[in-house]
PDB file of C-alpha atoms in Angstrom:
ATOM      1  CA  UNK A  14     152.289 132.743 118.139  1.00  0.00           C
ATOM      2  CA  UNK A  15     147.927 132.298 118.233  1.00  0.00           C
ATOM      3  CA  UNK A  16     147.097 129.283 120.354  1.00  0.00           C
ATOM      4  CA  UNK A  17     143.719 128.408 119.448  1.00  0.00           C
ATOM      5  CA  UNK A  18     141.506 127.340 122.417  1.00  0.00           C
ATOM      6  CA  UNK A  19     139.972 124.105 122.204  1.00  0.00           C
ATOM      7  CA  UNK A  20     136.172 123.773 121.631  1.00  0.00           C
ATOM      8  CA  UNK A  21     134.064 122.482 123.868  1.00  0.00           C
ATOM      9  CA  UNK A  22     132.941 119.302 122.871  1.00  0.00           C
ATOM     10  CA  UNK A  23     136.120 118.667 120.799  1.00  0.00           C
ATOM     11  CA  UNK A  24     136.602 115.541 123.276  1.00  0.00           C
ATOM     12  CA  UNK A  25     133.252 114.199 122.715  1.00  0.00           C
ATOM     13  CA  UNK A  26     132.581 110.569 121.812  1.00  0.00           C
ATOM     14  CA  UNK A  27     130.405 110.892 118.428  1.00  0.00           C
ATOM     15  CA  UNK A  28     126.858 109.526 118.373  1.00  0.00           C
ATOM     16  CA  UNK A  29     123.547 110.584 117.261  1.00  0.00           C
ATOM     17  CA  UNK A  30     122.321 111.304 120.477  1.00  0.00           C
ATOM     18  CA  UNK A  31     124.226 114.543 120.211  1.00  0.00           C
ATOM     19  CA  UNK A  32     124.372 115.105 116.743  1.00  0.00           C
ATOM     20  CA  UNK A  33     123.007 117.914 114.896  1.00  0.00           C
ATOM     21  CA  UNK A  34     121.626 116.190 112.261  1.00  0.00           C
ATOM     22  CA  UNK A  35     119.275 113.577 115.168  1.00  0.00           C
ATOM     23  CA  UNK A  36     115.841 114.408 116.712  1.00  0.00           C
ATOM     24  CA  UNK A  37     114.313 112.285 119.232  1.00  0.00           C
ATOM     25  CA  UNK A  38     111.694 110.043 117.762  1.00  0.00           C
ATOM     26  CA  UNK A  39     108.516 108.913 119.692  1.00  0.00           C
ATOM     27  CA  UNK A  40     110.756 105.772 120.604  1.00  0.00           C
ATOM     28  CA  UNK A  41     112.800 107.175 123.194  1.00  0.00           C
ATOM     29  CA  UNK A  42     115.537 104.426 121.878  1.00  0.00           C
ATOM     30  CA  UNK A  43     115.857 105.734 118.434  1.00  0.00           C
ATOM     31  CA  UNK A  44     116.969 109.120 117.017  1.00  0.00           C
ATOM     32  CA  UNK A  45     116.181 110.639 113.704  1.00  0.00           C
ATOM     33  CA  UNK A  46     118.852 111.573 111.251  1.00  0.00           C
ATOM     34  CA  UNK A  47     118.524 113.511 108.429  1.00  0.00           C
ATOM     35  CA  UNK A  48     121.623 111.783 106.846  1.00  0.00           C
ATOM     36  CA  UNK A  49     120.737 107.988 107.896  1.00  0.00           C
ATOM     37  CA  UNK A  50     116.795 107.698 108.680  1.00  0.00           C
ATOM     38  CA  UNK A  51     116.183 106.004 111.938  1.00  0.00           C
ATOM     39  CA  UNK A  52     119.234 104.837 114.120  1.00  0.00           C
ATOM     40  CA  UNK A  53     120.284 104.031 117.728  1.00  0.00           C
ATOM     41  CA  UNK A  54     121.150 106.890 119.637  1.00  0.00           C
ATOM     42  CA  UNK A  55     124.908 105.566 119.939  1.00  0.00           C
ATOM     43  CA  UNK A  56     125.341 104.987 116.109  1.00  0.00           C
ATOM     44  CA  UNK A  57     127.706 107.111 114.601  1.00  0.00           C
ATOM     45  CA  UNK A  58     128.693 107.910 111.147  1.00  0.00           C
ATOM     46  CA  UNK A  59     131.194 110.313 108.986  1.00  0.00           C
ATOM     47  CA  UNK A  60     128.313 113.168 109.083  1.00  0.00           C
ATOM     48  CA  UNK A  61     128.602 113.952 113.046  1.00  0.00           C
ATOM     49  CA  UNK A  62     128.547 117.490 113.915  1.00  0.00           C
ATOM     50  CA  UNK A  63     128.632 117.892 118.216  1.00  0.00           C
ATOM     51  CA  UNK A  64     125.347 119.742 119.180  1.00  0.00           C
ATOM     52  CA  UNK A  65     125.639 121.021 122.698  1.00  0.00           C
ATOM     53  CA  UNK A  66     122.224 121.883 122.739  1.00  0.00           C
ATOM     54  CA  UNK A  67     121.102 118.168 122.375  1.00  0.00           C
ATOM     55  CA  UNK A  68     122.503 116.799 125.240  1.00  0.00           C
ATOM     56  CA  UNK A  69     120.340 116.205 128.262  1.00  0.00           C
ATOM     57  CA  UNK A  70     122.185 116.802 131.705  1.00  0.00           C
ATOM     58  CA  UNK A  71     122.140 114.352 133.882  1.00  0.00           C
ATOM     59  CA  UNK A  72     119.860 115.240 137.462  1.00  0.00           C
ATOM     60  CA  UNK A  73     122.020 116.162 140.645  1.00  0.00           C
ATOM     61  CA  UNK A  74     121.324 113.500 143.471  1.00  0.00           C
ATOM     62  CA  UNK A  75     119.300 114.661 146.356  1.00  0.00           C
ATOM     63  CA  UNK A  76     121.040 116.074 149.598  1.00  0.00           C
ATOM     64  CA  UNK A  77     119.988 114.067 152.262  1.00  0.00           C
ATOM     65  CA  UNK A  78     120.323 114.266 155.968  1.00  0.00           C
ATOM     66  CA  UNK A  79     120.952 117.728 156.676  1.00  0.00           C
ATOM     67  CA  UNK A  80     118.742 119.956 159.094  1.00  0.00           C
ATOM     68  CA  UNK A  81     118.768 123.466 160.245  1.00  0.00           C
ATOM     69  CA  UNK A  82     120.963 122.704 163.061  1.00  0.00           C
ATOM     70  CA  UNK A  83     123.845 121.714 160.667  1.00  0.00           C
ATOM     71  CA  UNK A  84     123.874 124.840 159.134  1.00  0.00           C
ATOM     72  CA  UNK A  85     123.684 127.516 162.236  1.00  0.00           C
ATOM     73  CA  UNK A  86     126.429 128.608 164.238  1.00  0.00           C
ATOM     74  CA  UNK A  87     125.462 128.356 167.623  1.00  0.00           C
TER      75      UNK A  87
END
């Protein structure tokens, strides 16, 4: 029998931040719909489609501490 693989972002929480249908506005605490006009970015509503693309990754922390001696073999 045909398994069919989940998605990515099948498991995602909906909200306009990452929907297809939201652009950022100048605010950067309000999205754009096309469905609802001008909403929070965690509003949701029965229109949400997941767009991977609109997600922003969060930023690695820094390594800190480490100098060339920690890395050579000697």
């Amino acid at each position: 029998m045909f398994r069919k693989h989940p998605t990515p972002g099948q498991n995602v929480e909906p909200a306009c931040e990452y929907c297809e249908y939201g652009r950022r506005a100048a605010d950067p605490r309000m999205i754009l719909c096309e469905k609802k006009g001008v909403v929070s970015p965690y509003y949701r509503c029965k229109k949400f489609v997941y767009d991977p693309i609109q997600r922003i990754p969060r930023r690695q922390p820094k390594l800190s501490g480490f100098t060339a001696e920690d890395f050579s073999l000697d």
